[in-house]
Structure formats: structure tokens, C-alpha cells
Amino acid sequence: AAVVFSLRAIPGSGPGATWWMIDDLKFDQQFLSVLSLIGGIVALVGMFVFRRFMAERSIAYVVGFLTIVGTVLALPITGMYYGLHEWTASLTGGIVDARFIALIDTALESPLVQISMIPMLAWIANSAPANLKATFFAVMASFTNLALSLGQLGTKYLNEIFVITRAVRDQATGTIQTPADYSQLGELLIVQLLLGLFIPFSAILFAKVTKFKSV
């Protein structure tokens, strides 16, 4: 449970990455909605496909595996900030552009967080006393919500350190009142990626060397 908590508590990059995709990569709301839909569908399929993998391995192993895969799959978005999509588009005649990379990356990455919850739920079902299973599930649901809140707090602090601003226009005249500034977005994405790798493995190591190793 502590290991899963660490995975859910990883801070995100905040809205800055989405602003940048809309402003610089020209992703519109329709395309972002398509990405969200693909993510939800692939997540359901992924949970079905990987059910045996999750059933046969420990929570620590599954979380460690998902952490590594998630870190690798986060690299394309970070790479696009530094021009990866321009390089791939020039090599493929415009086929592998920013939208192509975003679609593939979303399809591969979306099942990871949902899959990470299943071993913990299975652990509760096997470990909780028969007359307390509902209570255990309620407690663990609150536990994971606490982890998500901690992750949101971490996101807030990251965005205070790495300031990302979107252009603000005057509604009447259309003139830019506050210019967009994405100069620190690359650093933010890199730090968030490193935290996403460091936090779960620190929790796995902690669980292995303490009395929580059976959790």
C-alpha cells in the first residue's frame, strides 16, 4: 500500500504543458478530447491484457515496472519541447509529427496508473478479514485520495518554482496584455520526470528494508 501511495503521490507538471501544446503545437480542444478518449479506452483494454502479469507478481515489482515504463513514455513529450517532433517530421516526410507522437504516447501510457491500482485491490481482497473487507476498501480509497491530494500539492509547488505563463489577451481589442512564457517548461518536465522515477523506487526500497516489506 505504501508503494502504491508513492506512485499516486507523484506530482504532475500542471496545466503549463497543455497550454504549450495548444499554443505552440497547435493542438485544439477536439484533438485533446480525442487523446482523452483514447486514453480511457486503452486503459480498460490494458487492464484486461495485463491481468495475468499483475496477478503473478508483487505490488513492488508491478509498481517498479510501471515506473520505468512510465518514465520512458514521458520522454517523447519532454523531447517535443526541445524539437523532437520537428526532427521526426523531417525524417518521415511529415508523418511522425507532434500529433502522431502524442497519439502513440497517450495510447501506450494511459493504462499505467489504472493498472497500478489493481494489485493493491487484490491485496486488500486477500488480506482483509472477511467481515471487514468493505471497511478496508473504504480506508484504502481514502488513502489513495490522500496520495492524489499530496501529488496535487507537489504540482502546485513545482509550478511556483518553475513559472509558466500563458498569453492573456484583452477581450475587447485582442492585444496581448501578458505574453506567454514557456522558457522554464523544459526544466519543469525534466524535474517532474525525475521525481516520477525517484519517489516510487524510494518507497520500494523503504518497503524492502523495513517492517512494511510485506505490504
XYZ file of N, CA and C in Angstrom:
645
model
N 0.824 -1.199 0.000
C 0.000 0.000 0.000
C 0.864 1.257 0.000
N 1.946 1.237 0.780
C 2.842 2.398 0.815
C 3.484 2.629 -0.544
N 3.781 1.537 -1.247
C 4.402 1.653 -2.570
C 3.416 2.253 -3.566
N 2.183 1.794 -3.529
C 1.164 2.349 -4.421
C 0.893 3.812 -4.079
N 0.919 4.130 -2.781
C 0.744 5.520 -2.346
C 1.778 6.423 -3.006
N 3.025 5.952 -3.035
C 4.099 6.765 -3.620
C 3.868 7.002 -5.111
N 3.340 5.984 -5.796
C 3.085 6.133 -7.228
C 1.972 7.141 -7.492
N 0.947 7.112 -6.636
C -0.176 8.038 -6.817
C 0.167 9.453 -6.366
N 1.206 9.583 -5.530
C 1.561 10.892 -4.978
C 2.557 11.655 -5.843
N 2.926 11.107 -6.983
C 3.890 11.792 -7.857
C 3.272 13.096 -8.373
N 3.957 14.216 -8.208
C 3.408 15.483 -8.713
C 3.400 15.523 -10.230
N 2.450 16.248 -10.779
C 2.372 16.409 -12.225
C 3.045 17.695 -12.671
N 2.956 17.955 -13.950
C 3.573 19.164 -14.497
C 2.629 20.357 -14.478
N 1.354 20.125 -14.148
C 0.403 21.226 -14.121
C -0.150 21.552 -15.503
N -0.897 22.641 -15.608
C -1.546 22.983 -16.883
C -0.597 23.551 -17.925
N 0.628 23.886 -17.518
C 1.554 24.534 -18.443
C 1.828 23.721 -19.692
N 1.957 22.394 -19.530
C 2.238 21.544 -20.685
C 1.077 21.572 -21.679
N -0.159 21.561 -21.159
C -1.327 21.630 -22.041
C -1.397 22.981 -22.745
N -1.115 24.056 -22.013
C -1.091 25.385 -22.643
C -0.091 25.413 -23.791
N 1.081 24.837 -23.528
C 2.132 24.827 -24.552
C 1.709 24.017 -25.776
N 1.046 22.879 -25.530
C 0.572 22.067 -26.650
C -0.448 22.831 -27.496
N -1.315 23.582 -26.832
C -2.329 24.345 -27.557
C -1.701 25.517 -28.311
N -0.815 26.236 -27.660
C -0.252 27.457 -28.248
C 0.859 27.185 -29.250
N 1.771 26.272 -28.912
C 2.932 26.040 -29.769
C 2.741 24.873 -30.738
N 2.151 23.771 -30.248
C 1.945 22.610 -31.115
C 0.626 22.690 -31.877
N -0.209 23.666 -31.521
C -1.492 23.898 -32.209
C -2.465 22.735 -32.032
N -2.448 22.112 -30.854
C -3.448 21.099 -30.530
C -4.736 21.826 -30.159
N -5.843 21.495 -30.838
C -7.113 22.118 -30.488
C -7.863 21.255 -29.478
N -8.995 21.774 -28.983
C -9.758 21.056 -27.963
C -10.285 19.724 -28.487
N -10.632 19.669 -29.766
C -11.116 18.412 -30.335
C -10.038 17.343 -30.274
N -8.813 17.701 -30.634
C -7.724 16.729 -30.606
C -7.415 16.307 -29.177
N -7.440 17.246 -28.233
C -7.198 16.900 -26.833
C -8.294 15.981 -26.302
N -9.536 16.187 -26.764
C -10.634 15.301 -26.364
C -10.431 13.899 -26.929
N -9.937 13.820 -28.155
C -9.633 12.518 -28.761
C -8.553 11.802 -27.957
N -7.532 12.535 -27.535
C -6.478 11.942 -26.709
C -7.052 11.392 -25.407
N -7.948 12.154 -24.786
C -8.563 11.715 -23.536
C -9.401 10.461 -23.747
N -10.162 10.417 -24.839
C -10.989 9.249 -25.148
C -10.123 8.025 -25.400
N -9.071 8.194 -26.182
C -8.153 7.081 -26.452
C -7.541 6.579 -25.154
N -7.154 7.508 -24.290
C -6.564 7.118 -23.017
C -7.498 6.265 -22.183
N -8.779 6.646 -22.119
C -9.740 5.877 -21.339
C -9.985 4.487 -21.903
N -10.113 4.390 -23.222
C -10.367 3.092 -23.857
C -9.171 2.163 -23.700
N -7.979 2.689 -23.967
C -6.774 1.860 -23.873
C -6.528 1.421 -22.435
N -6.889 2.269 -21.465
C -6.724 1.898 -20.061
C -7.553 0.661 -19.724
N -8.801 0.623 -20.208
C -9.658 -0.541 -19.958
C -9.098 -1.791 -20.630
N -8.662 -1.652 -21.867
C -8.084 -2.789 -22.587
C -6.805 -3.256 -21.902
N -5.988 -2.297 -21.461
C -4.724 -2.641 -20.812
C -4.921 -3.421 -19.531
N -5.922 -3.062 -18.748
C -6.187 -3.795 -17.510
C -6.576 -5.238 -17.800
N -7.281 -5.460 -18.903
C -7.661 -6.826 -19.274
C -6.458 -7.609 -19.792
N -5.642 -6.980 -20.624
C -4.495 -7.657 -21.231
C -3.448 -8.033 -20.190
N -3.217 -7.139 -19.221
C -2.144 -7.352 -18.255
C -2.619 -7.986 -16.951
N -3.817 -8.574 -16.933
C -4.337 -9.130 -15.689
C -3.468 -10.269 -15.157
N -2.939 -11.120 -16.035
C -2.085 -12.219 -15.586
C -0.758 -11.689 -15.049
N -0.206 -10.704 -15.739
C 1.049 -10.090 -15.286
C 0.897 -9.540 -13.873
N -0.233 -8.885 -13.602
C -0.452 -8.296 -12.284
C -0.736 -9.353 -11.228
N -1.400 -10.421 -11.617
C -1.777 -11.449 -10.654
C -0.585 -12.269 -10.181
N 0.429 -12.400 -11.026
C 1.542 -13.291 -10.716
C 2.725 -12.593 -10.068
N 2.676 -11.283 -9.892
C 3.822 -10.550 -9.362
C 3.413 -9.665 -8.198
N 4.406 -9.304 -7.393
C 4.152 -8.498 -6.203
C 3.833 -7.054 -6.578
N 3.274 -6.336 -5.610
C 2.963 -4.924 -5.831
C 4.231 -4.143 -6.138
N 5.303 -4.428 -5.389
C 6.564 -3.704 -5.593
C 7.100 -3.925 -7.004
N 7.016 -5.155 -7.495
C 7.504 -5.454 -8.845
C 6.670 -4.711 -9.890
N 5.350 -4.763 -9.731
C 4.462 -4.115 -10.702
C 4.692 -2.608 -10.713
N 4.786 -2.002 -9.520
C 4.997 -0.554 -9.438
C 6.358 -0.173 -10.009
N 7.389 -0.972 -9.711
C 8.708 -0.696 -10.275
C 8.701 -0.773 -11.791
N 8.045 -1.792 -12.325
C 7.944 -1.946 -13.778
C 7.187 -0.774 -14.400
N 6.054 -0.414 -13.792
C 5.251 0.683 -14.327
C 5.989 2.015 -14.234
N 6.795 2.179 -13.186
C 7.567 3.413 -13.032
C 8.578 3.567 -14.158
N 9.289 2.484 -14.462
C 10.282 2.533 -15.538
C 9.607 2.797 -16.880
N 8.530 2.059 -17.144
C 7.821 2.236 -18.415
C 7.239 3.647 -18.514
N 6.659 4.134 -17.412
C 6.091 5.473 -17.418
C 7.127 6.553 -17.667
N 8.322 6.360 -17.104
C 9.404 7.325 -17.322
C 9.819 7.347 -18.786
N 9.944 6.159 -19.370
C 10.322 6.074 -20.788
C 9.260 6.732 -21.667
N 7.988 6.500 -21.337
C 6.904 7.046 -22.157
C 6.701 8.546 -21.942
N 7.269 9.085 -20.861
C 7.190 10.535 -20.645
C 8.241 11.285 -21.449
N 9.236 10.564 -21.939
C 10.326 11.213 -22.673
C 9.874 11.903 -23.966
N 8.942 11.318 -24.758
C 8.559 11.996 -26.006
C 7.984 13.395 -25.808
N 7.147 13.586 -24.771
C 6.579 14.916 -24.532
C 7.684 15.902 -24.171
N 8.602 15.461 -23.301
C 9.741 16.315 -22.962
C 10.587 16.578 -24.197
N 10.773 15.525 -25.010
C 11.567 15.679 -26.226
C 10.944 16.649 -27.207
N 9.600 16.672 -27.283
C 8.943 17.590 -28.217
C 9.168 19.043 -27.828
N 9.329 19.298 -26.536
C 9.625 20.672 -26.125
C 10.949 21.135 -26.727
N 11.866 20.179 -26.888
C 13.182 20.506 -27.441
C 13.277 20.224 -28.943
N 12.120 19.986 -29.588
C 12.098 19.883 -31.037
C 12.123 18.479 -31.603
N 11.817 17.463 -30.800
C 11.819 16.080 -31.290
C 10.869 15.909 -32.467
N 9.687 16.496 -32.382
C 8.683 16.321 -33.442
C 9.131 16.948 -34.757
N 9.901 18.018 -34.681
C 10.415 18.642 -35.901
C 11.435 17.733 -36.583
N 12.261 17.078 -35.776
C 13.270 16.161 -36.316
C 12.615 14.934 -36.940
N 11.641 14.329 -36.221
C 10.979 13.133 -36.752
C 10.147 13.466 -37.990
N 9.521 14.644 -38.003
C 8.726 15.036 -39.172
C 9.606 15.220 -40.398
N 10.795 15.763 -40.208
C 11.703 15.965 -41.344
C 12.216 14.644 -41.894
N 12.331 13.628 -41.021
C 12.821 12.317 -41.463
C 11.738 11.487 -42.133
N 10.475 11.728 -41.778
C 9.378 10.879 -42.260
C 8.441 11.608 -43.214
N 8.864 12.738 -43.717
C 8.012 13.482 -44.633
C 6.766 14.038 -43.988
N 6.849 14.363 -42.708
C 5.724 14.958 -42.002
C 4.758 13.970 -41.382
N 5.022 12.665 -41.528
C 4.099 11.656 -40.980
C 4.182 11.612 -39.457
N 5.395 11.456 -38.933
C 5.584 11.380 -37.480
C 5.767 12.805 -36.955
N 4.650 13.514 -36.851
C 4.693 14.886 -36.354
C 4.263 14.921 -34.890
N 3.989 16.101 -34.375
C 3.644 16.241 -32.958
C 2.369 15.475 -32.611
N 1.364 15.529 -33.468
C 0.104 14.845 -33.182
C 0.276 13.328 -33.217
N 1.062 12.847 -34.151
C 1.312 11.406 -34.239
C 2.002 10.925 -32.968
N 3.022 11.642 -32.539
C 3.750 11.263 -31.325
C 2.827 11.305 -30.111
N 1.990 12.346 -30.012
C 1.077 12.470 -28.876
C 0.064 11.331 -28.844
N -0.461 10.940 -30.003
C -1.422 9.836 -30.067
C -0.802 8.524 -29.606
N 0.368 8.201 -30.137
C 1.029 6.948 -29.772
C 1.415 6.954 -28.306
N 1.934 8.075 -27.836
C 2.375 8.171 -26.448
C 1.201 8.024 -25.488
N 0.075 8.644 -25.813
C -1.116 8.536 -24.973
C -1.639 7.106 -24.942
N -1.658 6.458 -26.098
C -2.152 5.079 -26.179
C -1.299 4.128 -25.347
N 0.002 4.370 -25.294
C 0.894 3.486 -24.548
C 0.912 3.794 -23.055
N 0.774 5.064 -22.712
C 0.958 5.491 -21.322
C -0.307 5.397 -20.486
N -1.463 5.519 -21.104
C -2.710 5.663 -20.360
C -3.045 4.511 -19.413
N -2.717 3.238 -19.710
C -3.113 2.174 -18.780
C -2.297 2.123 -17.497
N -1.185 2.826 -17.414
C -0.222 2.585 -16.345
C -0.781 2.849 -14.951
N -1.385 4.011 -14.735
C -1.864 4.351 -13.399
C -3.012 3.443 -12.982
N -3.926 3.156 -13.928
C -5.045 2.276 -13.597
C -4.553 0.877 -13.249
N -3.571 0.384 -13.985
C -3.032 -0.946 -13.715
C -2.389 -1.000 -12.338
N -1.761 0.077 -11.915
C -1.058 0.083 -10.632
C -2.007 -0.092 -9.455
N -3.283 0.238 -9.624
C -4.236 0.109 -8.533
C -4.706 -1.315 -8.318
N -4.681 -2.130 -9.357
C -5.259 -3.468 -9.266
C -4.528 -4.365 -8.271
N -3.178 -4.415 -8.244
C -2.514 -5.261 -7.237
C -2.888 -4.882 -5.809
N -3.048 -3.582 -5.535
C -3.417 -3.170 -4.187
C -4.825 -3.638 -3.838
N -5.750 -3.535 -4.789
C -7.111 -4.000 -4.540
C -7.142 -5.511 -4.330
N -6.316 -6.229 -5.101
C -6.228 -7.680 -4.914
C -5.642 -8.015 -3.551
N -4.644 -7.227 -3.123
C -4.037 -7.450 -1.807
C -5.063 -7.250 -0.699
N -5.917 -6.219 -0.826
C -6.957 -5.981 0.172
C -7.929 -7.153 0.213
N -8.333 -7.625 -0.966
C -9.291 -8.727 -1.035
C -8.747 -9.989 -0.379
N -7.432 -10.218 -0.515
C -6.832 -11.428 0.049
C -6.468 -11.281 1.520
N -6.127 -10.068 1.954
C -5.587 -9.877 3.295
C -6.618 -9.423 4.318
N -7.639 -8.722 3.898
C -8.609 -8.178 4.850
C -9.468 -9.291 5.442
N -9.803 -9.190 6.733
C -10.734 -10.156 7.335
C -12.071 -10.136 6.603
N -12.712 -11.278 6.570
C -13.944 -11.414 5.792
C -15.009 -10.401 6.206
N -15.070 -10.088 7.503
C -16.110 -9.173 7.984
C -15.702 -7.705 7.906
N -14.489 -7.442 7.401
C -14.003 -6.059 7.348
C -13.556 -5.638 5.942
N -13.881 -6.439 4.947
C -13.408 -6.125 3.591
C -13.924 -4.769 3.117
N -15.197 -4.483 3.358
C -15.753 -3.198 2.925
C -15.043 -2.040 3.617
N -14.755 -2.216 4.911
C -14.048 -1.170 5.655
C -12.649 -0.968 5.102
N -11.960 -2.066 4.800
C -10.608 -1.976 4.250
C -10.616 -1.248 2.910
N -11.572 -1.579 2.060
C -11.653 -0.916 0.753
C -11.921 0.581 0.920
N -12.794 0.947 1.861
C -13.088 2.363 2.090
C -11.857 3.106 2.602
N -11.126 2.468 3.520
C -9.917 3.096 4.064
C -8.871 3.285 2.974
N -8.679 2.262 2.137
C -7.664 2.355 1.090
C -8.070 3.357 0.012
N -9.371 3.503 -0.233
C -9.822 4.526 -1.178
C -9.474 5.918 -0.650
N -9.693 6.127 0.651
C -9.311 7.403 1.261
C -7.805 7.585 1.226
N -7.085 6.480 1.404
C -5.618 6.505 1.385
C -5.108 6.966 0.022
N -5.679 6.424 -1.038
C -5.246 6.814 -2.381
C -5.674 8.247 -2.714
N -6.833 8.670 -2.199
C -7.243 10.061 -2.401
C -6.276 11.016 -1.713
N -5.775 10.602 -0.547
C -4.769 11.405 0.151
C -3.497 11.509 -0.683
N -3.121 10.401 -1.320
C -1.934 10.415 -2.179
C -2.131 11.364 -3.356
N -3.320 11.340 -3.953
C -3.600 12.243 -5.071
C -3.545 13.703 -4.626
N -4.058 13.975 -3.425
C -4.003 15.342 -2.897
C -2.565 15.776 -2.668
N -1.745 14.856 -2.175
C -0.330 15.163 -1.975
C 0.347 15.444 -3.311
N -0.012 14.669 -4.333
C 0.538 14.904 -5.662
C 0.140 16.266 -6.214
N -1.115 16.663 -5.973
C -1.572 17.978 -6.427
C -0.837 19.099 -5.701
N -0.557 18.875 -4.413
C 0.204 19.864 -3.655
C 1.621 19.984 -4.209
N 2.217 18.837 -4.539
C 3.541 18.858 -5.151
C 3.537 19.570 -6.491
N 2.472 19.367 -7.264
C 2.339 20.064 -8.548
C 2.302 21.573 -8.342
N 1.576 22.008 -7.323
C 1.478 23.438 -7.019
C 2.860 24.018 -6.712
N 3.627 23.317 -5.886
C 4.947 23.828 -5.514
C 5.904 23.826 -6.707
N 5.816 22.802 -7.543
C 6.659 22.775 -8.741
C 6.364 23.967 -9.646
N 5.084 24.307 -9.762
C 4.711 25.424 -10.628
C 5.021 26.781 -10.003
N 5.281 26.797 -8.704
C 5.766 28.028 -8.082
C 7.263 28.195 -8.315
N 7.971 27.076 -8.429
C 9.415 27.127 -8.692
C 9.680 27.402 -10.167
N 8.991 26.655 -11.025
C 9.130 26.828 -12.476
C 7.863 27.527 -12.982
N 7.963 28.806 -13.212
C 6.788 29.624 -13.531
C 6.482 29.548 -15.024
N 5.267 29.094 -15.330
C 4.789 29.007 -16.711
C 3.594 29.943 -16.839
N 3.625 30.821 -17.809
C 2.508 31.745 -18.005
C 1.996 31.649 -19.435
N 0.685 31.744 -19.565
C 0.057 31.731 -20.878
C -0.306 33.158 -21.280
N -0.320 33.410 -22.556
C -0.635 34.753 -23.042
C -2.057 35.146 -22.637
N -2.198 36.364 -22.158
C -3.504 36.914 -21.789
C -3.817 38.063 -22.736
N -4.956 37.967 -23.419
C -5.343 38.991 -24.394
C -6.506 39.825 -23.871
N -6.523 41.063 -24.257
C -7.653 41.929 -23.951
C -8.847 41.491 -24.800
N -9.968 41.200 -24.154
C -11.127 40.676 -24.879
C -11.703 41.689 -25.858
N -11.536 42.932 -25.574
C -12.111 43.962 -26.447
C -11.246 44.237 -27.663
N -9.947 44.366 -27.448
C -9.044 44.759 -28.540
C -8.241 43.600 -29.112
N -8.116 42.518 -28.342
C -7.319 41.382 -28.803
C -5.830 41.560 -28.615
N -5.426 42.658 -28.016
C -3.995 42.880 -27.779
C -3.505 42.027 -26.615
N -2.250 41.627 -26.684
C -1.665 40.780 -25.647
C -1.295 41.636 -24.445
N -1.900 41.327 -23.305
C -1.597 42.047 -22.075
C -0.436 41.401 -21.322
N -0.426 40.061 -21.315
C 0.659 39.316 -20.670
C 1.187 38.302 -21.672
N 2.444 38.389 -22.070
C 2.975 37.441 -23.060
C 3.155 36.041 -22.472
N 3.060 35.045 -23.325
C 3.297 33.665 -22.889
C 4.777 33.465 -22.584
N 5.046 32.653 -21.573
C 6.425 32.353 -21.204
C 6.530 30.867 -20.871
N 7.058 30.100 -21.816
C 7.255 28.666 -21.613
C 8.738 28.322 -21.484
N 9.551 29.310 -21.145
C 11.003 29.106 -21.112
C 11.439 28.107 -20.048
N 10.655 27.954 -18.974
C 11.018 27.032 -17.898
C 10.269 25.704 -17.980
N 9.469 25.526 -19.035
C 8.682 24.300 -19.140
C 9.567 23.072 -19.300
N 10.639 23.184 -20.071
C 11.536 22.047 -20.249
C 12.135 21.584 -18.937
N 12.581 22.525 -18.109
C 13.139 22.176 -16.802
C 12.077 21.542 -15.917
N 10.856 22.079 -15.971
C 9.756 21.524 -15.185
C 9.481 20.078 -15.576
N 9.429 19.803 -16.872
C 9.152 18.444 -17.343
C 10.253 17.477 -16.929
N 11.500 17.925 -16.981
C 12.621 17.063 -16.594
C 12.583 16.759 -15.104
N 12.344 17.783 -14.280
C 12.279 17.577 -12.828
C 11.117 16.660 -12.474
N 9.968 16.877 -13.105
C 8.810 16.022 -12.834
C 9.078 14.583 -13.247
N 9.780 14.401 -14.339
C 10.137 13.061 -14.801
C 11.064 12.374 -13.798
N 12.052 13.104 -13.282
C 12.989 12.536 -12.308
C 12.290 12.204 -10.994
N 11.370 13.066 -10.567
C 10.602 12.774 -9.354
C 9.737 11.533 -9.547
N 9.172 11.395 -10.740
C 8.356 10.223 -11.038
C 9.143 8.935 -11.014
N 10.443 9.021 -11.205
C 11.308 7.844 -11.127
C 11.820 7.627 -9.710
N 12.158 8.717 -9.029
C 12.797 8.635 -7.715
C 11.820 8.244 -6.606
N 10.634 8.854 -6.588
C 9.700 8.641 -5.476
C 9.249 7.186 -5.356
N 8.765 6.535 -6.431
C 8.347 5.135 -6.273
C 9.482 4.196 -5.881
N 10.665 4.368 -6.469
C 11.765 3.466 -6.132
C 12.263 3.703 -4.713
N 12.153 4.923 -4.212
C 12.487 5.181 -2.809
C 11.510 4.445 -1.898
N 10.228 4.457 -2.268
C 9.221 3.751 -1.478
C 9.427 2.241 -1.539
N 9.789 1.723 -2.709
C 10.056 0.287 -2.843
C 11.238 -0.112 -1.971
N 12.308 0.678 -1.992
C 13.479 0.399 -1.160
C 13.122 0.471 0.318
N 12.327 1.469 0.687
C 11.891 1.610 2.077
C 11.084 0.392 2.518
N 10.180 -0.060 1.647
C 9.352 -1.220 1.981
C 10.181 -2.491 2.109
N 11.240 -2.599 1.323
C 12.069 -3.801 1.344
C 12.913 -3.910 2.609
N 13.334 -2.783 3.163
C 14.280 -2.815 4.288
C 13.619 -2.543 5.633
N 12.302 -2.368 5.658
C 11.609 -2.097 6.913
C 10.540 -3.146 7.152
N 9.813 -2.938 8.244
C 8.749 -3.880 8.607
C 7.581 -3.841 7.632
N 7.578 -2.855 6.714
C 6.491 -2.747 5.737
C 6.756 -3.585 4.497
N 7.810 -4.424 4.527
C 8.173 -5.154 3.321
C 7.102 -6.117 2.840
N 6.194 -6.493 3.718
C 5.126 -7.404 3.302
C 3.934 -6.681 2.712
N 3.964 -5.319 2.749
C 2.834 -4.540 2.247
C 2.967 -4.302 0.760
